[in-house]
Short mmCIF file of C-alpha atoms in Angstrom, two decimals:
data_model
loop_
_atom_site.label_atom_id
_atom_site.label_comp_id
_atom_site.label_asym_id
_atom_site.label_seq_id
_atom_site.Cartn_x
_atom_site.Cartn_y
_atom_site.Cartn_z
CA MET N 294 -14.70 10.03 -54.23
CA PRO N 295 -12.40 10.45 -51.41
CA ALA N 296 -12.48 14.21 -51.55
CA THR N 297 -13.92 14.62 -48.08
CA PRO N 298 -11.00 15.53 -45.84
CA HIS N 299 -10.24 12.91 -43.16
CA VAL N 300 -11.72 13.70 -39.83
CA GLU N 301 -9.26 12.98 -37.04
CA LYS N 302 -10.64 12.13 -33.61
CA HIS N 303 -7.95 14.08 -31.81
CA PHE N 304 -8.81 17.32 -34.02
CA LEU N 305 -9.46 19.65 -31.13
CA GLY N 306 -12.35 21.61 -32.69
CA SER N 307 -15.63 20.63 -33.60
CA GLU N 308 -16.53 19.33 -37.08
CA THR N 309 -18.09 22.80 -37.75
CA VAL N 310 -15.00 24.55 -36.82
CA ARG N 311 -13.12 22.23 -39.25
CA ASP N 312 -15.36 23.26 -42.22
CA VAL N 313 -14.95 26.94 -41.40
CA VAL N 314 -11.14 26.45 -41.47
CA ILE N 315 -11.38 24.87 -44.80
CA GLY N 316 -13.75 27.30 -46.53
CA MET N 317 -11.95 30.23 -44.98
CA SER N 318 -8.35 28.82 -45.90
CA ASP N 319 -9.09 29.21 -49.66
CA GLY N 320 -11.63 32.04 -49.39
CA LEU N 321 -9.06 34.26 -47.99
CA THR N 322 -6.24 33.62 -50.34
CA VAL N 323 -7.81 33.28 -53.60
CA PRO N 324 -9.91 36.52 -53.95
CA PHE N 325 -7.25 38.35 -52.28
CA ALA N 326 -4.56 37.18 -54.91
CA LEU N 327 -7.26 37.65 -57.81
CA ALA N 328 -7.86 41.23 -56.70
CA ALA N 329 -4.28 42.01 -56.00
CA GLY N 330 -3.25 40.41 -59.40
CA LEU N 331 -5.95 42.45 -61.23
CA SER N 332 -4.84 45.73 -59.86
CA ALA N 333 -1.60 45.45 -61.83
CA ALA N 334 -3.45 45.29 -64.92
CA VAL N 335 -6.63 47.20 -64.80
CA SER N 336 -7.30 50.79 -63.53
CA SER N 337 -10.79 50.45 -62.46
CA THR N 338 -11.91 49.20 -59.02
CA ARG N 339 -15.33 48.41 -60.33
CA VAL N 340 -13.72 45.69 -62.71
CA ILE N 341 -11.87 44.49 -59.69
CA VAL N 342 -15.02 44.20 -57.48
CA THR N 343 -16.92 42.66 -60.11
CA ALA N 344 -14.25 39.95 -60.77
CA GLY N 345 -13.88 39.38 -56.91
CA LEU N 346 -17.37 38.78 -56.32
CA ALA N 347 -17.92 36.49 -59.47
CA GLU N 348 -15.01 34.46 -57.76
CA ILE N 349 -16.17 34.46 -54.55
CA VAL N 350 -19.89 33.06 -55.55
CA ALA N 351 -18.28 30.68 -58.02
CA GLY N 352 -15.81 29.45 -55.55
CA ALA N 353 -18.28 29.19 -52.68
CA ILE N 354 -20.73 27.10 -54.87
CA ALA N 355 -17.87 24.99 -56.31
CA MET N 356 -16.47 24.23 -52.99
CA GLY N 357 -19.82 23.88 -51.14
CA LEU N 358 -21.88 21.92 -53.69
CA GLY N 359 -18.62 20.10 -54.93
CA GLY N 360 -18.13 19.12 -51.15
CA TYR N 361 -21.68 18.11 -50.83
CA LEU N 362 -21.80 15.88 -53.83
CA ALA N 363 -18.22 14.33 -52.59
CA ALA N 364 -19.78 13.62 -49.40
CA ARG N 365 -22.74 11.95 -51.08
CA THR N 366 -20.26 9.96 -53.17
CA ASP N 367 -18.47 8.90 -49.91
CA GLN N 368 -21.64 7.77 -48.62
CA GLU N 369 -22.38 5.58 -51.63
CA HIS N 370 -18.84 4.32 -51.87
CA PHE N 371 -19.07 3.24 -48.20
CA GLU N 372 -22.30 1.41 -48.80
CA SER N 373 -20.93 -0.40 -51.84
CA GLU N 374 -17.73 -1.41 -50.11
CA GLU N 375 -19.95 -2.60 -47.19
CA ARG N 376 -22.02 -4.79 -49.40
CA ARG N 377 -18.97 -6.13 -50.83
CA GLU N 378 -17.32 -7.06 -47.45
CA ALA N 379 -20.62 -8.56 -46.49
CA TYR N 380 -20.86 -10.77 -49.81
CA GLU N 381 -17.10 -11.84 -49.21
CA ILE N 382 -17.69 -12.71 -45.75
CA ALA N 383 -20.78 -14.93 -46.76
CA HIS N 384 -19.12 -16.40 -49.98
CA MET N 385 -15.31 -16.33 -49.31
CA ARG N 386 -15.39 -17.11 -45.63
CA LYS N 387 -11.80 -18.70 -45.64
CA LEU N 388 -10.32 -15.65 -47.49
CA GLU N 389 -11.81 -13.18 -45.11
CA LEU N 390 -10.76 -15.31 -41.95
CA SER N 391 -7.17 -15.18 -43.28
CA GLU N 392 -7.52 -11.43 -43.76
CA VAL N 393 -8.59 -11.08 -40.16
CA ARG N 394 -5.77 -13.38 -39.10
CA ASP N 395 -3.12 -11.23 -41.10
CA ILE N 396 -4.22 -8.06 -39.28
CA PHE N 397 -3.65 -9.47 -35.84
CA ALA N 398 -0.87 -11.42 -36.47
CA GLY N 399 0.79 -8.00 -37.62
CA TYR N 400 0.30 -7.13 -33.85
CA GLY N 401 2.38 -10.04 -32.66
CA LEU N 402 -0.40 -12.48 -31.99
CA SER N 403 0.08 -16.12 -32.87
CA GLY N 404 -1.05 -19.63 -32.23
CA ALA N 405 -4.18 -20.04 -30.02
CA PRO N 406 -4.55 -16.49 -28.77
CA LEU N 407 -4.70 -15.41 -32.49
CA GLU N 408 -7.24 -18.07 -33.39
CA THR N 409 -9.41 -16.92 -30.30
CA VAL N 410 -9.68 -13.40 -31.42
CA VAL N 411 -10.13 -14.22 -35.11
CA ASN N 412 -13.00 -16.47 -34.06
CA ALA N 413 -14.40 -13.84 -31.72
CA VAL N 414 -14.52 -11.26 -34.46
CA ALA N 415 -15.79 -13.67 -36.95
CA SER N 416 -18.64 -14.92 -34.50
CA ASP N 417 -20.96 -12.02 -35.36
CA GLU N 418 -21.22 -11.42 -39.24
CA LYS N 419 -22.39 -7.77 -38.66
CA ARG N 420 -19.58 -6.97 -36.36
CA TRP N 421 -17.09 -8.63 -38.69
CA VAL N 422 -18.04 -6.24 -41.58
CA ASP N 423 -17.76 -3.24 -39.30
CA PHE N 424 -14.31 -4.71 -38.32
CA MET N 425 -13.22 -5.03 -41.93
CA MET N 426 -14.48 -1.77 -42.93
CA LYS N 427 -12.60 -0.12 -40.21
CA PHE N 428 -9.33 -1.96 -40.01
CA GLU N 429 -8.82 -3.46 -43.46
CA LEU N 430 -10.25 -0.74 -45.63
CA GLY N 431 -9.77 2.28 -43.24
CA LEU N 432 -13.08 3.55 -43.74
CA GLU N 433 -15.27 5.40 -41.26
CA LYS N 434 -19.23 5.36 -41.55
CA PRO N 435 -20.22 8.83 -43.01
CA ASP N 436 -22.72 10.80 -41.30
CA PRO N 437 -25.36 11.46 -43.93
CA LYS N 438 -26.93 14.57 -41.81
CA ARG N 439 -23.46 16.18 -41.83
CA ALA N 440 -23.16 16.61 -45.75
CA PRO N 441 -25.62 19.61 -46.29
CA ILE N 442 -24.67 21.50 -43.08
CA SER N 443 -20.90 20.87 -44.07
CA ALA N 444 -21.28 22.15 -47.58
CA ALA N 445 -23.25 25.21 -46.25
CA THR N 446 -20.53 25.95 -43.76
CA ILE N 447 -17.85 25.73 -46.24
CA ALA N 448 -19.55 27.98 -48.84
CA ALA N 449 -20.45 30.64 -46.35
CA SER N 450 -16.86 30.55 -44.97
CA TYR N 451 -15.38 31.06 -48.38
CA PHE N 452 -17.81 33.93 -48.98
CA VAL N 453 -17.00 35.57 -45.65
CA GLY N 454 -13.36 34.93 -46.12
CA GLY N 455 -13.33 36.42 -49.47
CA LEU N 456 -15.15 39.56 -48.52
CA ILE N 457 -12.36 40.66 -46.40
CA PRO N 458 -9.89 41.56 -49.16
CA LEU N 459 -12.59 42.74 -51.40
CA LEU N 460 -14.24 45.19 -49.02
CA PRO N 461 -11.15 47.79 -49.43
CA TYR N 462 -11.85 47.83 -53.12
CA MET N 463 -15.64 48.53 -52.65
CA LEU N 464 -15.10 51.22 -50.10
CA ALA N 465 -11.65 53.04 -51.04
CA SER N 466 -11.86 55.87 -53.45
CA ASP N 467 -8.75 55.06 -55.30
CA LEU N 468 -7.04 51.70 -56.51
CA LYS N 469 -3.80 52.40 -54.68
CA THR N 470 -5.25 52.98 -51.32
CA ALA N 471 -7.78 49.91 -51.99
CA LEU N 472 -4.64 47.61 -52.75
CA LEU N 473 -2.67 48.75 -49.71
CA VAL N 474 -5.50 48.37 -47.36
CA SER N 475 -6.50 44.95 -48.69
CA ILE N 476 -2.93 43.74 -48.25
CA MET N 477 -2.93 44.91 -44.58
CA CYS N 478 -6.47 43.64 -43.86
CA THR N 479 -5.81 40.25 -45.55
CA GLY N 480 -2.32 39.98 -44.16
CA VAL N 481 -3.69 40.40 -40.61
CA ALA N 482 -6.51 38.00 -41.31
CA LEU N 483 -4.18 35.23 -42.38
CA LEU N 484 -2.02 35.58 -39.53
CA VAL N 485 -4.86 35.42 -37.02
CA PHE N 486 -6.46 32.53 -38.96
CA GLY N 487 -3.28 30.72 -39.44
CA ALA N 488 -2.81 31.01 -35.58
CA VAL N 489 -6.11 29.66 -34.67
CA LYS N 490 -5.64 26.87 -37.24
CA GLY N 491 -2.33 26.03 -35.67
CA ARG N 492 -4.00 26.03 -32.12
CA LEU N 493 -6.67 23.79 -33.40
CA THR N 494 -4.34 21.34 -34.88
CA GLY N 495 -1.86 21.40 -32.07
CA VAL N 496 0.96 22.54 -34.03
CA ASN N 497 3.36 25.47 -33.40
CA ILE N 498 1.04 28.60 -33.53
CA VAL N 499 3.70 31.13 -34.73
CA LYS N 500 4.96 28.65 -37.63
CA SER N 501 1.41 28.00 -38.80
CA SER N 502 0.49 31.92 -38.57
CA LEU N 503 3.59 32.70 -40.75
CA GLN N 504 3.04 29.75 -43.13
CA THR N 505 -0.46 30.63 -43.89
CA ALA N 506 0.37 34.32 -44.50
CA LEU N 507 3.21 33.13 -46.94
CA VAL N 508 0.80 31.14 -48.97
CA GLY N 509 -1.49 33.94 -49.32
CA GLY N 510 1.40 36.29 -50.24
CA LEU N 511 2.83 34.05 -52.76
CA ALA N 512 -0.42 33.33 -54.41
CA ALA N 513 -1.01 37.20 -54.58
CA GLY N 514 2.68 38.00 -55.86
CA ALA N 515 2.46 35.28 -58.63
CA ALA N 516 -1.09 36.55 -59.78
CA PHE N 517 0.23 40.18 -59.50
CA TYR N 518 3.35 39.37 -61.60
CA LEU N 519 1.10 37.37 -64.24
CA ALA N 520 -1.27 40.12 -64.46
CA SER N 521 1.14 42.97 -64.86
CA LEU N 522 2.54 41.14 -67.85
CA PHE N 523 -0.83 41.64 -69.45
CA GLY N 524 -1.60 45.10 -67.94
CA MET I 134 -4.75 20.02 -39.90
CA PRO I 135 -6.94 17.30 -41.34
CA ALA I 136 -7.14 19.00 -44.62
CA THR I 137 -5.42 16.12 -46.63
CA PRO I 138 -8.31 14.19 -48.18
CA HIS I 139 -8.24 10.68 -46.91
CA VAL I 140 -6.99 7.98 -49.35
CA GLU I 141 -9.08 5.13 -49.47
CA LYS I 142 -7.39 1.66 -50.21
CA HIS I 143 -10.25 0.49 -52.52
CA PHE I 144 -9.95 3.79 -54.64
CA LEU I 145 -9.65 2.29 -57.91
CA GLY I 146 -6.94 4.99 -59.33
CA SER I 147 -3.56 5.67 -58.17
CA GLU I 148 -2.80 8.46 -55.59
CA THR I 149 -1.63 10.47 -58.69
CA VAL I 150 -4.94 10.04 -60.31
CA ARG I 151 -6.67 11.14 -57.24
CA ASP I 152 -4.60 14.32 -57.09
CA VAL I 153 -5.53 15.13 -60.81
CA VAL I 154 -9.15 14.61 -59.98
CA ILE I 155 -8.80 17.00 -56.74
CA GLY I 156 -7.06 19.74 -58.87
CA MET I 157 -8.99 19.58 -62.12
CA SER I 158 -12.29 19.32 -60.13
CA ASP I 159 -12.00 23.06 -58.93
CA GLY I 160 -9.82 24.11 -61.84
CA LEU I 161 -12.52 23.32 -64.53
CA THR I 162 -15.15 24.99 -62.46
CA VAL I 163 -14.04 28.24 -60.76
CA PRO I 164 -11.92 29.94 -63.71
CA PHE I 165 -14.99 28.84 -65.90
CA ALA I 166 -17.57 30.61 -63.82
CA LEU I 167 -15.27 33.64 -63.38
CA ALA I 168 -14.74 34.24 -67.03
CA ALA I 169 -18.54 33.55 -67.79
CA GLY I 170 -19.54 35.91 -64.99
CA LEU I 171 -17.13 38.70 -66.08
CA SER I 172 -18.44 38.30 -69.52
CA ALA I 173 -21.70 39.76 -68.35
CA ALA I 174 -20.16 42.84 -66.91
CA VAL I 175 -17.07 43.71 -68.99
CA SER I 176 -16.60 44.09 -72.63
CA SER I 177 -12.91 43.17 -73.17
CA THR I 178 -11.73 39.84 -73.62
CA ARG I 179 -8.20 41.15 -72.29
CA VAL I 180 -9.63 41.76 -68.98
CA ILE I 181 -11.24 38.43 -68.69
CA VAL I 182 -8.14 36.43 -69.82
CA THR I 183 -5.98 38.46 -67.37
CA ALA I 184 -8.55 37.89 -64.48
CA GLY I 185 -8.69 34.09 -65.29
CA LEU I 186 -4.89 33.94 -65.69
CA ALA I 187 -4.55 35.59 -62.35
CA GLU I 188 -7.18 33.33 -60.71
CA ILE I 189 -5.62 30.08 -62.14
CA VAL I 190 -2.17 30.85 -60.82
CA ALA I 191 -3.50 32.12 -57.42
CA GLY I 192 -5.73 29.11 -57.34
CA ALA I 193 -3.06 26.52 -58.21
CA ILE I 194 -0.59 28.14 -55.58
CA ALA I 195 -3.43 28.27 -52.88
CA MET I 196 -4.23 24.54 -53.44
CA GLY I 197 -0.87 23.13 -54.20
CA LEU I 198 0.87 24.72 -51.50
CA GLY I 199 -2.09 24.84 -49.27
CA GLY I 200 -2.00 21.15 -49.60
CA TYR I 201 1.66 20.63 -49.16
CA LEU I 202 1.35 22.57 -45.69
CA ALA I 203 -1.62 20.61 -44.64
CA ALA I 204 0.20 17.22 -45.41
CA ARG I 205 2.97 18.47 -43.45
CA THR I 206 0.71 19.39 -40.72
CA ASP I 207 -0.74 15.90 -40.83
CA GLN I 208 2.79 14.51 -40.76
CA GLU I 209 3.47 16.68 -37.57
CA HIS I 210 0.15 15.91 -36.00
CA PHE I 211 0.79 12.23 -36.18
CA GLU I 212 4.18 12.31 -34.84
CA SER I 213 3.02 14.42 -31.82
CA GLU I 214 0.10 11.97 -31.07
CA GLU I 215 2.62 9.05 -31.69
CA ARG I 216 4.72 10.57 -28.85
CA ARG I 217 1.82 11.12 -26.74
CA GLU I 218 0.76 7.51 -26.93
CA ALA I 219 4.39 6.34 -26.37
CA TYR I 220 4.48 8.57 -23.09
CA GLU I 221 1.20 7.44 -22.07
CA ILE I 222 2.18 3.75 -22.56
CA ALA I 223 5.31 4.26 -20.61
CA HIS I 224 3.62 6.39 -17.70
CA MET I 225 0.05 5.29 -17.63
CA ARG I 226 0.27 1.75 -18.47
CA LYS I 227 -2.96 0.58 -16.52
CA LEU I 228 -5.11 2.96 -18.40
CA GLU I 229 -3.64 2.09 -21.84
CA LEU I 230 -4.08 -1.51 -20.91
CA SER I 231 -7.57 -0.83 -20.25
CA GLU I 232 -8.03 0.90 -23.72
CA VAL I 233 -6.74 -2.08 -25.43
CA ARG I 234 -9.07 -4.25 -23.48
CA ASP I 235 -12.11 -2.01 -24.48
CA ILE I 236 -11.27 -2.37 -28.05
CA PHE I 237 -11.04 -6.12 -27.96
CA ALA I 238 -14.06 -6.53 -25.65
CA GLY I 239 -16.11 -4.51 -28.44
CA TYR I 240 -15.44 -7.19 -30.61
CA GLY I 241 -16.95 -9.80 -28.18
CA LEU I 242 -13.88 -10.96 -26.34
CA SER I 243 -13.98 -11.60 -22.56
CA GLY I 244 -12.36 -13.58 -19.83
CA ALA I 245 -9.01 -15.35 -20.26
CA PRO I 246 -8.92 -15.14 -24.17
CA LEU I 247 -9.16 -11.13 -23.74
CA GLU I 248 -6.35 -11.10 -21.15
CA THR I 249 -4.22 -13.20 -23.60
CA VAL I 250 -4.74 -10.82 -26.56
CA VAL I 251 -4.30 -7.58 -24.50
CA ASN I 252 -1.15 -9.10 -23.09
CA ALA I 253 0.25 -9.98 -26.64
CA VAL I 254 -0.29 -6.58 -27.96
CA ALA I 255 1.25 -5.11 -24.73
CA SER I 256 4.25 -7.36 -25.12
CA ASP I 257 6.11 -5.03 -27.53
CA GLU I 258 5.88 -1.41 -26.78
CA LYS I 259 6.53 -0.21 -30.24
CA ARG I 260 3.90 -2.27 -31.76
CA TRP I 261 1.65 -1.19 -28.85
CA VAL I 262 1.93 2.42 -30.01
CA ASP I 263 1.23 1.23 -33.50
CA PHE I 264 -1.85 -0.53 -32.50
CA MET I 265 -3.10 2.52 -30.55
CA MET I 266 -2.55 4.97 -33.33
CA LYS I 267 -4.59 2.86 -35.75
CA PHE I 268 -7.16 1.16 -33.51
CA GLU I 269 -7.82 4.04 -30.89
CA LEU I 270 -7.05 7.10 -32.95
CA GLY I 271 -7.86 5.76 -36.60
CA LEU I 272 -4.48 7.32 -37.71
CA GLU I 273 -2.52 6.14 -40.69
CA LYS I 274 0.99 7.05 -41.00
CA PRO I 275 1.42 9.78 -43.65
CA ASP I 276 4.17 9.33 -46.50
CA PRO I 277 6.35 12.22 -46.10
CA LYS I 278 7.50 11.76 -49.73
CA ARG I 279 4.13 12.14 -51.20
CA ALA I 280 3.47 15.71 -50.06
CA PRO I 281 5.52 17.47 -52.50
CA ILE I 282 4.48 15.25 -55.58
CA SER I 283 1.13 15.57 -54.29
CA ALA I 284 1.06 19.24 -54.14
CA ALA I 285 2.64 19.69 -57.70
CA THR I 286 0.14 17.38 -59.19
CA ILE I 287 -2.84 19.19 -57.68
CA ALA I 288 -1.49 22.69 -58.72
CA ALA I 289 -0.62 21.27 -62.25
CA SER I 290 -4.20 19.97 -62.68
CA TYR I 291 -5.68 23.01 -61.36
CA PHE I 292 -3.80 25.17 -64.02
CA VAL I 293 -4.54 22.75 -66.99
CA GLY I 294 -8.18 22.50 -66.02
CA GLY I 295 -8.36 26.20 -65.67
CA LEU I 296 -6.80 26.69 -69.19
CA ILE I 297 -9.77 24.84 -71.04
CA PRO I 298 -12.32 27.47 -70.19
CA LEU I 299 -9.81 30.40 -70.81
CA LEU I 300 -8.34 29.34 -74.06
CA PRO I 301 -11.45 30.46 -76.12
CA TYR I 302 -11.31 33.98 -74.52
CA MET I 303 -7.43 33.99 -75.93
CA LEU I 304 -8.29 32.92 -79.46
CA ALA I 305 -11.67 34.13 -80.13
CA SER I 306 -12.18 37.71 -81.86
CA ASP I 307 -15.20 38.55 -79.93
CA LEU I 308 -16.43 38.26 -76.67
CA LYS I 309 -19.84 36.35 -77.41
CA THR I 310 -18.26 33.75 -79.61
CA ALA I 311 -15.43 33.22 -76.81
CA LEU I 312 -18.24 32.76 -74.03
CA LEU I 313 -20.14 30.35 -76.22
CA VAL I 314 -17.15 28.31 -77.23
CA SER I 315 -15.99 28.28 -73.70
CA ILE I 316 -19.27 27.00 -72.35
CA MET I 317 -19.42 24.16 -74.94
CA CYS I 318 -15.81 23.22 -74.39
CA THR I 319 -15.97 23.43 -70.55
CA GLY I 320 -19.41 21.48 -70.58
CA VAL I 321 -17.90 18.57 -72.52
CA ALA I 322 -14.89 18.56 -70.41
CA LEU I 323 -16.95 18.46 -67.10
CA LEU I 324 -19.04 15.55 -68.49
CA VAL I 325 -16.04 13.62 -69.48
CA PHE I 326 -14.28 14.42 -66.27
CA GLY I 327 -17.51 13.61 -64.15
CA ALA I 328 -17.69 10.34 -66.01
CA VAL I 329 -14.01 9.44 -65.47
CA LYS I 330 -14.40 10.53 -61.73
CA GLY I 331 -17.52 8.20 -61.44
CA ARG I 332 -15.59 5.35 -63.12
CA LEU I 333 -12.84 5.65 -60.53
CA THR I 334 -14.94 5.71 -57.61
CA GLY I 335 -17.20 2.94 -58.50
CA VAL I 336 -20.38 4.98 -58.59
CA ASN I 337 -22.84 5.51 -61.51
CA ILE I 338 -21.00 7.25 -64.53
CA VAL I 339 -24.01 9.08 -66.00
CA LYS I 340 -25.04 10.47 -62.62
CA SER I 341 -21.59 11.47 -61.80
CA SER I 342 -21.10 13.06 -65.28
CA LEU I 343 -24.25 15.00 -64.95
CA GLN I 344 -23.74 16.16 -61.32
CA THR I 345 -20.36 17.37 -62.19
CA ALA I 346 -21.57 19.53 -65.02
CA LEU I 347 -24.33 20.87 -62.95
CA VAL I 348 -21.95 22.14 -60.28
CA GLY I 349 -20.01 23.94 -63.04
CA GLY I 350 -23.16 25.32 -64.54
CA LEU I 351 -24.47 26.50 -61.14
CA ALA I 352 -21.31 28.33 -60.29
CA ALA I 353 -21.09 29.92 -63.62
CA GLY I 354 -24.73 30.99 -63.59
CA ALA I 355 -24.56 32.58 -60.42
CA ALA I 356 -21.28 34.32 -61.04
CA PHE I 357 -22.90 35.39 -64.34
CA TYR I 358 -26.12 36.84 -62.57
CA LEU I 359 -24.07 38.66 -59.78
CA ALA I 360 -21.70 40.11 -62.28
CA SER I 361 -24.55 41.39 -64.52
CA LEU I 362 -25.83 43.39 -61.43
CA PHE I 363 -22.65 45.14 -61.58
CA GLY I 364 -22.07 45.29 -65.33
#
């Protein structure tokens, strides 16, 4: 299952930072939109807090455990493809040789230099399998130790992100104040989070900041409108 | 932002199927868990349906629009890395030549054949940049036309997936019946969906089916328990 986001080598943060970004991205948006939406339909902050907490815990488990299983599946998928390549190299040598040839021919090699490279890659079967995994299939070997840490980081970030829009509903005395404080706190959090995300991916910080806040605002606005139809 | 799931060439379904899987995976789980959780705390199906619909629309927008922006960012990230490689090839030719040399040396080439291959790759600057993007950075050129289609497919799948657990609450006359029918319908949907997902990724179908249902069950159970503390 190709559900694990592809890790780019030039990504300027660590893998942990990336997991925090993934979890917090949805954690800040969906619980915020749900709480804002519900405030158009119900009059009790208790219902909103209950729904919000139920959503946060469900979302954190779905993202964390779902991500863990996706990583495990990526691992199994990688191993089954690796076995297949090893089998093909052992039993369909000519076909695999021509695949290596095609890859390097695409970079302008031909004649004797091409054959030299093809023979060099094919001279060691283990290295040949590694080459096919990376350059034919574009698969990187997943790190089995990362999956549980990654899952826990994503789930915790979703949870923490989700608490930011919900806290005002837990603390404020009336619904209107809670909604306004939630919009302000989450708006600031989305702008800051978007800027950090932009910094980490090397794209324009202001643009990333505004886009991230826009997604949260649109989601909340749509949820508010829909819920108000039922309110 | 490396948030776009990495597409594997050996993935047995089309890219559209993959997007449906991503959207439906969360769409079946989170609204189901939210509705089940809320049924422990509130007595009105109207509140549950309102919260569920608000969550579905917020989640669909967050996943769809968030995925669209992530794909756009991947695109920009690729282009900025491409410009950087082109600059380095033009201005730090020796360094880049030694990087190409290192890549091929890793596959066992040395001496005159190594130099021949390095010179062949370096003979065309455009192709050289392409080579560095793929072999040094492991980056594939993103397809700009995919982003909006992918976003719409993920959002629609989240929405459709979320309606399955919610429909019973819209149609049933009492909350207890709605909860039971929702658990049964969503349980069957998760088992079927997990089996299809297992089939597409080439892993064990029964295992994938049970794991998918387990994630939904755990998320719903945790949400139910938490909401019952507030009910």
